[in-house]
Coordinates of C-alpha atoms in Angstrom, one line a residue:
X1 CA 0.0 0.0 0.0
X2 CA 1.3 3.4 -0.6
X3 CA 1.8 5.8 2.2
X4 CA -1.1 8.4 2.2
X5 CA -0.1 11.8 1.7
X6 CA -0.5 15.1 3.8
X7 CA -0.7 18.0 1.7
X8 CA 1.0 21.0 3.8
X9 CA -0.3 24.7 1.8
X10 CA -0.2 28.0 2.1
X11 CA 0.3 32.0 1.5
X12 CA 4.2 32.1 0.4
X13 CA 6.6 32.3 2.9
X14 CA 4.5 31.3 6.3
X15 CA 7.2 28.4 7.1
X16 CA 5.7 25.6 5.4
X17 CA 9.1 24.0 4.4
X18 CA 10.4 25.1 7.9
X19 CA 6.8 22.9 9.1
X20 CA 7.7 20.2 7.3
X21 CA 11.3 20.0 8.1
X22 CA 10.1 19.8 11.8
X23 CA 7.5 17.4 11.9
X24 CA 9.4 14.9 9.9
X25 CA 12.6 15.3 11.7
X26 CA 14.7 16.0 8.5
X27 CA 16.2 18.6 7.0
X28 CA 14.9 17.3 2.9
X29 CA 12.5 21.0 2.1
X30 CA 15.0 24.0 1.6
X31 CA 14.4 26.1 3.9
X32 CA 15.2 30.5 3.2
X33 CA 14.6 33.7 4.3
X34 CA 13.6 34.9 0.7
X35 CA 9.8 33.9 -0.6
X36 CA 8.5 31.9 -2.9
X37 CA 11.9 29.7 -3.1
X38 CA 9.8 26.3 -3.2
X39 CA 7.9 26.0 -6.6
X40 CA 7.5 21.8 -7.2
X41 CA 6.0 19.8 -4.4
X42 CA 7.9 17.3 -2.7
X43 CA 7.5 14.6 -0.8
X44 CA 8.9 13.8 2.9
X45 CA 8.1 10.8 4.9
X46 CA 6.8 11.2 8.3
X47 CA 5.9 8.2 11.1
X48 CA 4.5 9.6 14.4
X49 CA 2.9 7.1 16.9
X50 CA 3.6 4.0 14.7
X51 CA 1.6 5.7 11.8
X52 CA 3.6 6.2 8.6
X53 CA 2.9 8.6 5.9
X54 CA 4.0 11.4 2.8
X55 CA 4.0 15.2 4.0
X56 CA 3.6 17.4 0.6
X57 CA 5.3 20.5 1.0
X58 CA 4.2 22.9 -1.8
X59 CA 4.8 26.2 -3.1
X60 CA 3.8 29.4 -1.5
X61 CA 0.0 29.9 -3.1
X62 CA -1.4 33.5 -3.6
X63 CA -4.4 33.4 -6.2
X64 CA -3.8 36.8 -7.2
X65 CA -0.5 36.2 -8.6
X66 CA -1.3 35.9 -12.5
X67 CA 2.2 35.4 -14.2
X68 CA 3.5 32.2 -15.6
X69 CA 5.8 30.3 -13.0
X70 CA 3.4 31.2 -10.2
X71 CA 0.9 29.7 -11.9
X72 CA 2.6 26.4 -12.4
X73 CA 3.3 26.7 -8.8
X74 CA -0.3 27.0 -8.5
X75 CA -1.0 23.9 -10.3
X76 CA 1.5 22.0 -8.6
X77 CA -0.3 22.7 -5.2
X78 CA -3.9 22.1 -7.0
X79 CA -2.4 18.8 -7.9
X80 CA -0.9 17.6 -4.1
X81 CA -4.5 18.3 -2.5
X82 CA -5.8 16.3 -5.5
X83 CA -3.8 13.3 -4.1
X84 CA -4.0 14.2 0.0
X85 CA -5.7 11.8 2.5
X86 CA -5.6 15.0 4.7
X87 CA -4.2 18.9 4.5
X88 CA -2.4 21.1 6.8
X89 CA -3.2 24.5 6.0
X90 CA -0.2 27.0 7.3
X91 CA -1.2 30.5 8.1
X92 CA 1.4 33.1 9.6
X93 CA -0.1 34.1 13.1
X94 CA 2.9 36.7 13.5
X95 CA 1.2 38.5 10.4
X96 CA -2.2 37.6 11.3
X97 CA -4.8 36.8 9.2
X98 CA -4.6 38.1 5.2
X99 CA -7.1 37.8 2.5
X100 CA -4.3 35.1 0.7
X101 CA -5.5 32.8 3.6
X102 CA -8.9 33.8 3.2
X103 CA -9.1 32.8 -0.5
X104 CA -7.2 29.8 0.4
X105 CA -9.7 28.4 3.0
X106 CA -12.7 29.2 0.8
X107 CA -11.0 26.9 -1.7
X108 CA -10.4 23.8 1.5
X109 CA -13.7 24.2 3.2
X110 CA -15.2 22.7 -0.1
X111 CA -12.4 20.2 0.4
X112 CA -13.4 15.7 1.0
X113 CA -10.8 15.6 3.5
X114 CA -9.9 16.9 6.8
X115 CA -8.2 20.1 6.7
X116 CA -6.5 21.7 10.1
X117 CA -4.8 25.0 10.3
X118 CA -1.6 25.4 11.5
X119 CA -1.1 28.8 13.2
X120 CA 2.9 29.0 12.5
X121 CA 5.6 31.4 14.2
X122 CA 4.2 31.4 17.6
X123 CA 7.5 31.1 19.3
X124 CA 6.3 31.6 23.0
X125 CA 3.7 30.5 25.3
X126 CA 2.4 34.0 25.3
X127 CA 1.5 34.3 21.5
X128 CA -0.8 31.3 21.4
X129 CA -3.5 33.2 22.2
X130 CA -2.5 34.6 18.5
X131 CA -3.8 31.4 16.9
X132 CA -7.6 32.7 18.1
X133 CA -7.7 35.1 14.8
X134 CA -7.6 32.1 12.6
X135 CA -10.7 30.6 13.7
X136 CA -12.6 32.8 11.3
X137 CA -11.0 30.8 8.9
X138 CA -14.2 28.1 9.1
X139 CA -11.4 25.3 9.3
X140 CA -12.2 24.4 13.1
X141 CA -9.6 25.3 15.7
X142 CA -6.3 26.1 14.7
X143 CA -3.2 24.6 16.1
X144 CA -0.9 26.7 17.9
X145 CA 2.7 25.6 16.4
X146 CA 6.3 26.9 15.9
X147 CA 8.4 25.2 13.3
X148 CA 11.0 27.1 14.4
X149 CA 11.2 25.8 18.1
X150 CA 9.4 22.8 17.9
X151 CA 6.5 24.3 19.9
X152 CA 3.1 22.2 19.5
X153 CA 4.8 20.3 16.5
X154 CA 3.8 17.2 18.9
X155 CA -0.6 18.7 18.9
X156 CA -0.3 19.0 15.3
X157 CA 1.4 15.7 14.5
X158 CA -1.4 13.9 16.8
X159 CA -4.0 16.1 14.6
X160 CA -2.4 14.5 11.5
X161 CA -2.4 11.1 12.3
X162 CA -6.1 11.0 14.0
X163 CA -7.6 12.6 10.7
X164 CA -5.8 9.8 8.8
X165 CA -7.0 7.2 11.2
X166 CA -11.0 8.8 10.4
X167 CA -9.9 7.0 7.3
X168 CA -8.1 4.0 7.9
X169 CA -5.3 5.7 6.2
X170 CA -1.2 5.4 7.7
X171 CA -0.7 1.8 8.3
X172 CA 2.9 0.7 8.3
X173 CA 2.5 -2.1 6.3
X174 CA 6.3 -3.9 4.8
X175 CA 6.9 -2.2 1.7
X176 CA 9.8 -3.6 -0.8
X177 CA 12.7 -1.4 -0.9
X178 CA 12.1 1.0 -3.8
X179 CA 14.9 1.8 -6.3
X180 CA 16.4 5.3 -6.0
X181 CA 16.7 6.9 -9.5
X182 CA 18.4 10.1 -9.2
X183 CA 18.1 12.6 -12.8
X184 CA 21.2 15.2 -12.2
X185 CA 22.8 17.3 -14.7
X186 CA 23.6 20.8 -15.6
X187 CA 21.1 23.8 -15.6
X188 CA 18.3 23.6 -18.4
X189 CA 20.1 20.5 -19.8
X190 CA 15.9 19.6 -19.7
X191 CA 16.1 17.1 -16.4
X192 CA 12.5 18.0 -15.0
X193 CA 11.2 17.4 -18.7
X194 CA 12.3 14.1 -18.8
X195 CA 11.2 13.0 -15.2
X196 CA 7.8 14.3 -16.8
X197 CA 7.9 12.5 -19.9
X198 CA 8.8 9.5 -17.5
X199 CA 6.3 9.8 -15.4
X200 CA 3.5 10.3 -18.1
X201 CA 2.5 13.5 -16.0
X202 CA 3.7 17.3 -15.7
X203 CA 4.6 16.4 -12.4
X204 CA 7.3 19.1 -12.0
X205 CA 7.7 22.6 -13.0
X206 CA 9.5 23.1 -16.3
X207 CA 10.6 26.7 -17.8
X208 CA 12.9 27.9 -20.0
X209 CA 14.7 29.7 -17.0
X210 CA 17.2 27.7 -15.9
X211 CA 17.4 26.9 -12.2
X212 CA 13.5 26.6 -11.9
X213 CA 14.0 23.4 -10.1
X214 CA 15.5 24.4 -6.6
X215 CA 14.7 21.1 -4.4
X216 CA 15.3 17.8 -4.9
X217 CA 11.7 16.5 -5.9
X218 CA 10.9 12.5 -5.1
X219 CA 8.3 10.8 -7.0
X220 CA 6.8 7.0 -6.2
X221 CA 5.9 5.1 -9.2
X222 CA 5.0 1.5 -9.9
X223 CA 7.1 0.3 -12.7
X224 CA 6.2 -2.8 -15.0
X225 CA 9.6 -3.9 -16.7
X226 CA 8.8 -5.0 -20.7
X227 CA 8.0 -8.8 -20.3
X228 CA 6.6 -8.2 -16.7
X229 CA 8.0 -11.7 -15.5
X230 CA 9.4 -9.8 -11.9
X231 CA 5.9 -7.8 -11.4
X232 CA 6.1 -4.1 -10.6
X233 CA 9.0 -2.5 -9.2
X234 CA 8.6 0.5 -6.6
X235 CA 10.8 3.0 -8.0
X236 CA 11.5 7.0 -6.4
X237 CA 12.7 9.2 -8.6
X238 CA 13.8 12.2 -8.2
X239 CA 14.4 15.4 -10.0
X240 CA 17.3 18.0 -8.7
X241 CA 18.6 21.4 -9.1
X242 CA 21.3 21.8 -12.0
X243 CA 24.9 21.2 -10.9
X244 CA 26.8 24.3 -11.2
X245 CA 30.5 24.9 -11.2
X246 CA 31.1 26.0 -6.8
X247 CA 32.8 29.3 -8.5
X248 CA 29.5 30.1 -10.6
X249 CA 26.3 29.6 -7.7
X250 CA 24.6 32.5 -7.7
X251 CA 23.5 32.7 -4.0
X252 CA 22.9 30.8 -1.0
X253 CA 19.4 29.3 -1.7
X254 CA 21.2 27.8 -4.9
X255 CA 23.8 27.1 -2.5
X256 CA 21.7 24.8 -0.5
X257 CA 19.9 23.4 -4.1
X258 CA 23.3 22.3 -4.8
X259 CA 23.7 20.2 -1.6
X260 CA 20.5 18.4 -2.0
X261 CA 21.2 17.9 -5.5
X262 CA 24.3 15.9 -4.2
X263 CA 22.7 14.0 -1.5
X264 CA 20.0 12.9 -3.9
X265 CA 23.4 11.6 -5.6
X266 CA 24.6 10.3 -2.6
X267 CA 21.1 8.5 -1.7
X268 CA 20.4 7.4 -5.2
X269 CA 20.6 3.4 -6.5
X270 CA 21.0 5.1 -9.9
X271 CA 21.8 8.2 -11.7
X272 CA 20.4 9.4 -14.7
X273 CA 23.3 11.9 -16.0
X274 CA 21.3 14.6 -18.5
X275 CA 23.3 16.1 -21.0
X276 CA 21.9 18.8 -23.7
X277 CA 22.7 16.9 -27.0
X278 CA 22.8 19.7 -29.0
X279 CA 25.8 20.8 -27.3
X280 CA 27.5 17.4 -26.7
X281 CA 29.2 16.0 -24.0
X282 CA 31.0 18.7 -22.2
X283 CA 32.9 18.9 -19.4
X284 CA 30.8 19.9 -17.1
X285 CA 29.0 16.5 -17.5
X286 CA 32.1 15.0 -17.1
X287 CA 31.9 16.3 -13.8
X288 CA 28.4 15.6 -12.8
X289 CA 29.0 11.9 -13.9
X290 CA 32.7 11.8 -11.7
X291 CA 29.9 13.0 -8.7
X292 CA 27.3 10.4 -9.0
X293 CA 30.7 8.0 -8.7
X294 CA 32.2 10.0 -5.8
X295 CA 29.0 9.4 -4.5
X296 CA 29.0 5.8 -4.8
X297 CA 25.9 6.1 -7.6
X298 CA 25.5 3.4 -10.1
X299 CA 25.5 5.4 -13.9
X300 CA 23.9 6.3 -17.0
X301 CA 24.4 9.1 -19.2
X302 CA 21.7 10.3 -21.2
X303 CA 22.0 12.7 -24.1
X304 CA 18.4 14.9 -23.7
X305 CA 17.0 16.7 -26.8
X306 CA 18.0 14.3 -29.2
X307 CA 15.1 15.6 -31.8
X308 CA 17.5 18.7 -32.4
X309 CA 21.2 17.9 -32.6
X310 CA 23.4 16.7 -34.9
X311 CA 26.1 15.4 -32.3
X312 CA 28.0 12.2 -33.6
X313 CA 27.2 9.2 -30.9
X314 CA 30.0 7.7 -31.5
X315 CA 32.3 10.4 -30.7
X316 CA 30.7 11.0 -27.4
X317 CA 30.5 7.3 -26.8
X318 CA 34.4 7.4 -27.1
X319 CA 34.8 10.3 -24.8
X320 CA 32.5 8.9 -22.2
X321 CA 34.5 6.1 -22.2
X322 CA 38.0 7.7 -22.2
X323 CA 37.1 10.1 -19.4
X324 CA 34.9 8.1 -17.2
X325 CA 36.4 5.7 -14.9
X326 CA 32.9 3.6 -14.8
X327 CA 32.9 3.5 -18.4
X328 CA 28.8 4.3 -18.5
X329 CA 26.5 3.2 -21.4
X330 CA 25.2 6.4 -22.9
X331 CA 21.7 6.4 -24.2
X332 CA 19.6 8.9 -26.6
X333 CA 16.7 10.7 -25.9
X334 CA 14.2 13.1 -26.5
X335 CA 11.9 14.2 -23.5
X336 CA 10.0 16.6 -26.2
X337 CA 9.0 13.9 -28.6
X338 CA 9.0 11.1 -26.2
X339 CA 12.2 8.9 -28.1
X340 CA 14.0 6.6 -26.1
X341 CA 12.2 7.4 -23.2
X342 CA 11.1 4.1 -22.6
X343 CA 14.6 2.4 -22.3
X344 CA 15.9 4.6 -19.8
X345 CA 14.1 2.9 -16.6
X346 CA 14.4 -0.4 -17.8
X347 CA 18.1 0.4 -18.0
X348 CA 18.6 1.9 -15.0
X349 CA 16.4 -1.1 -12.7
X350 CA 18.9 -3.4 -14.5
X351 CA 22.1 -1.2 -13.6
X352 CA 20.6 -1.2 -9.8
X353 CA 20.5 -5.0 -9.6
X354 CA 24.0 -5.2 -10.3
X355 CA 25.1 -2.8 -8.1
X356 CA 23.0 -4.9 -5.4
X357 CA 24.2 -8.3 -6.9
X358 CA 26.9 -10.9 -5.3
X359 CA 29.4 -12.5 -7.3
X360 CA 30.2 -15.6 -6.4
X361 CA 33.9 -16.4 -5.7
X362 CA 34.9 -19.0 -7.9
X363 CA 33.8 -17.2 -11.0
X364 CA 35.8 -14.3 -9.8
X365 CA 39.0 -16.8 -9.0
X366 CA 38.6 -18.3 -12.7
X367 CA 39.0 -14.4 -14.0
X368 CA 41.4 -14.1 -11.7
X369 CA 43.8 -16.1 -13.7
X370 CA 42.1 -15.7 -17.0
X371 CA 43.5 -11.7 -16.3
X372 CA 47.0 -13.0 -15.2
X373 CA 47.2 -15.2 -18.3
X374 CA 46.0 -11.8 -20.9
X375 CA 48.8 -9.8 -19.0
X376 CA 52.1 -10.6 -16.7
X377 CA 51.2 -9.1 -13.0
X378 CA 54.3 -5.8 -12.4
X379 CA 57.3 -6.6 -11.1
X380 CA 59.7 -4.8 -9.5
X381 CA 63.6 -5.5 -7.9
X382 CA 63.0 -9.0 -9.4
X383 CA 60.0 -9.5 -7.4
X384 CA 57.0 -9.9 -9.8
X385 CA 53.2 -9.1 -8.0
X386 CA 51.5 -12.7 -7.2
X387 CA 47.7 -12.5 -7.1
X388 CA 46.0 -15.2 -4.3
X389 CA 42.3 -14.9 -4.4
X390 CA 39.1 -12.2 -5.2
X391 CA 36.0 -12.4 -3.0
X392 CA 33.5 -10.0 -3.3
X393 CA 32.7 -8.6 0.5
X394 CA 29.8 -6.0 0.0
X395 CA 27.1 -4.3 -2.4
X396 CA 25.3 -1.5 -3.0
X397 CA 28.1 -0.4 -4.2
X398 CA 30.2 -3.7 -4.9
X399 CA 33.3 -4.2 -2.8
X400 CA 36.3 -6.6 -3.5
X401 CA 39.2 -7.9 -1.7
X402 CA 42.2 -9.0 -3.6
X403 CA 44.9 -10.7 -1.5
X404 CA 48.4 -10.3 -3.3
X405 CA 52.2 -11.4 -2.0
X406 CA 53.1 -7.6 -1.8
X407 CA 50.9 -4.4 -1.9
X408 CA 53.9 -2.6 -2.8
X409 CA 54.4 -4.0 -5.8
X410 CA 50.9 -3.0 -7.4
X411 CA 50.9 -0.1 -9.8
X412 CA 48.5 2.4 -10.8
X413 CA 48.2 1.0 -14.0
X414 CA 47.9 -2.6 -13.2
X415 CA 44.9 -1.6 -11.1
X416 CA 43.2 0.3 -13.6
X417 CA 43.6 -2.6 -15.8
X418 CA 42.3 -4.8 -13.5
X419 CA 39.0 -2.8 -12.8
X420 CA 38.6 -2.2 -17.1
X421 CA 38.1 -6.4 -17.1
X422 CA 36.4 -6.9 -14.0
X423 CA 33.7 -4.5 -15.5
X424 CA 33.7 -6.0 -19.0
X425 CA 33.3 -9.8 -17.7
X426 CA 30.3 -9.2 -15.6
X427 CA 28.9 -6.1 -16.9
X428 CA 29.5 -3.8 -14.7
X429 CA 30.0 -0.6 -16.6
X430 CA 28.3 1.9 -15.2
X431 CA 28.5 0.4 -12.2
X432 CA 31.3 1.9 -8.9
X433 CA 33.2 -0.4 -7.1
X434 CA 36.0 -0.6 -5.0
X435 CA 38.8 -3.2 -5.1
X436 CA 40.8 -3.2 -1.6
X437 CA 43.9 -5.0 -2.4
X438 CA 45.8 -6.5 0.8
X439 CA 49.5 -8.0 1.0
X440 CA 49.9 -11.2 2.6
X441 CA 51.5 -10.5 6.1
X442 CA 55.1 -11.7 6.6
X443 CA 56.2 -14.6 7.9
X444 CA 57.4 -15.2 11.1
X445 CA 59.9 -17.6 12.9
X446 CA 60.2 -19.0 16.0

């Protein structure tokens, strides 16, 4: 069963994010002084009491605003309270009550599900009685909370949980783990247009401005692979702010984009590495793909806007593979006409089951010697490198010990060499992993 989902609205910059940092104990919504700095919805997980489910934060709503982006934010908002088993309402009591959160609770009293207002930036026992405004609201009594401080973040959570439990909604059931699918790139290299074209929905805010995207967006989807032997897979995946160069961020709230960006990298089974066609394969994708290794991220590389480009494949096929150490397939696509699209998660759900498969010793002993039979093992003073035994020791990413006679005598080179065919015979390109290569300990005498 899917978690349900708590949609948490509001005026801009009444401390929803803030909210919803607090009451699920993370730090996942960026959080800024400045308004209107969340635009997509995204989803947090929450558990209070045993009860598990999504909180929704959303973009600041204010129905007057007419122009383009704030009415996609608009939409995006519309779209969360389409999907909530419950909403949180945030009003600013420190302001007081405005006609934004009038229009707004118009719109929720018509609402199927239980809506409670959270009276936000009461930072002190003495400005509860601040809450009392919003019970003109015709929402029932507000909650008195401070995401700030913490104050009544326990009242509302108990609110939360006993509206879901009206309708049997927030069990805990066992859920499979869900594959992590990460889509990082540069600015306006069209990431959030391809999670959309993935998803089959315009489930995130896409503009021709680059940096629209400021948070790192998770989306759950069911996912039939093509033959359907295996049944649906859970996958999250998750849109993020464009990677820029640290010398070139233009402030901190793209600052703090950048950081999530990575830790979706960091968190991710997969990542989808987007790169503007038309331009080719540049450096700076060079980068963001050396990241999503750094970061222990199973890779693709995927060159968007196919539909308008004339790049030769095979060139960047080549420099992909001369400049990336996990050697990643790269795929073609076009979010705008929808080509290639539908390899790219089959793909990737096949790249995370290698990163989480086990190979078995023997088969890596028998390329053991098949490698030391291609090429002679360095020597050095005489002393030529002797290679013992290969046992895989961890996953997710893969890990490998390789006991030798002397660690000294290993060279760069020879390493590289031995990673390059340890991909190729069991198809891990695209795939980190780490080969920890020990000496055999000296002898001793009695």
């Amino acid at each position: 069963m899917p978690l349900p989902k708590v949609a948490v609205v509001g005026y801009p910059n009444v401390g929803k994010s803030t909210l919803v940092n607090r009451l699920s104990s993370t730090r996942e919504a960026v959080v800024h002084s400045d308004s209107g700095v969340t635009r997509d919805r995204k989803e947090v997980e929450a558990d209070w009491n045993g009860r598990s489910f999504l909180l929704v934060d959303t973009g600041g709503v204010d129905l007057a605003e007419r122009d383009e982006l704030a009415r996609s934010v608009q939409s995006q908002a519309q779209a969360a309270l389409a999907e909530a088993a419950a909403i949180v309402l945030v009003v600013d009591a420190r302001a007081g009550r405005r006609p934004g959160d009038d229009e707004l609770a118009d719109t929720l009293r018509r609402a199927e599900v239980p809506v409670i207002v959270a009276a936000n930036k009461i930072d002190s026992a003495a400005a509860i009685a601040d809450a009392a405004d919003f019970h003109g609201l015709g929402l029932g009594d507000p909650v008195a909370v401070s995401a700030a401080q913490g104050l009544g973040a326990g009242d509302l959570l108990d609110g939360i949980a006993a509206a879901l439990a009206r309708d049997g909604q927030g069990a805990s059931p066992e859920q499979e783990q869900a594959v992590r699918i990460a889509v990082i790139g540069r600015p306006n290299v069209g990431k959030s247009s391809l999670v959309n074209a993935l998803l089959g929905e315009q489930r995130v805010i896409v503009s021709d401005v680059a940096g629209t995207t400021r948070d790192a967006i998770d989306t759950r989807l069911e996912f039939t692979p093509p033959g359907g032997d295996e049944g649906a897979r859970e996958i999250l995946l998750v849109d993020t702010a464009g990677l820029r160069q640290r010398g070139k961020l233009g402030g901190s709230v793209e600052y703090y984009s950048q950081l999530r960006s990575q830790r979706a990298a960091e968190r991710a089974d997969v990542a989808l590495v987007v790169c503007d066609a038309s331009e080719g394969l540049t450096s700076a994708d060079l980068s963001v793909a050396e990241l999503a290794m750094k970061k222990g991220c199973a890779t693709i590389v995927v060159m968007n806007k196919w539909d308008v480009t004339r790049t030769d494949i095979d060139d960047a096929r080549a420099r992909a593979a001369t400049k990336l150490r996990l050697r990643p397939a790269l795929m073609t696509a076009s979010a705008k006409t929808g080509r290639g699209i539908g390899r790219l998660l089959p793909a990737a759900l096949e790249l995370a089951g290698k990163r989480a498969a086990r190979l078995p010793t023997p088969a890596l002993n028998r390329f053991l010697a098949d490698v030391q039979q291609e090429r002679q093992p360095p020597a050095k003073h005489g002393r030529r490198l002797r290679m013992y035994y290969l046992a895989q020791f961890e996953v997710n990413p893969p890990r490998f010990a390789l006991q030798v006679s002397s660690r000294s005598l290993v060279t760069r080179d020879w390493a590289f060499f031995l990673e390059n065919r340890l991909r190729a015979r069991f198809g891990l390109e695209g795939v980190p992993l780490v080969i920890e290569i020990k000496g055999r300990a000296p002898r001793t005498t009695a």
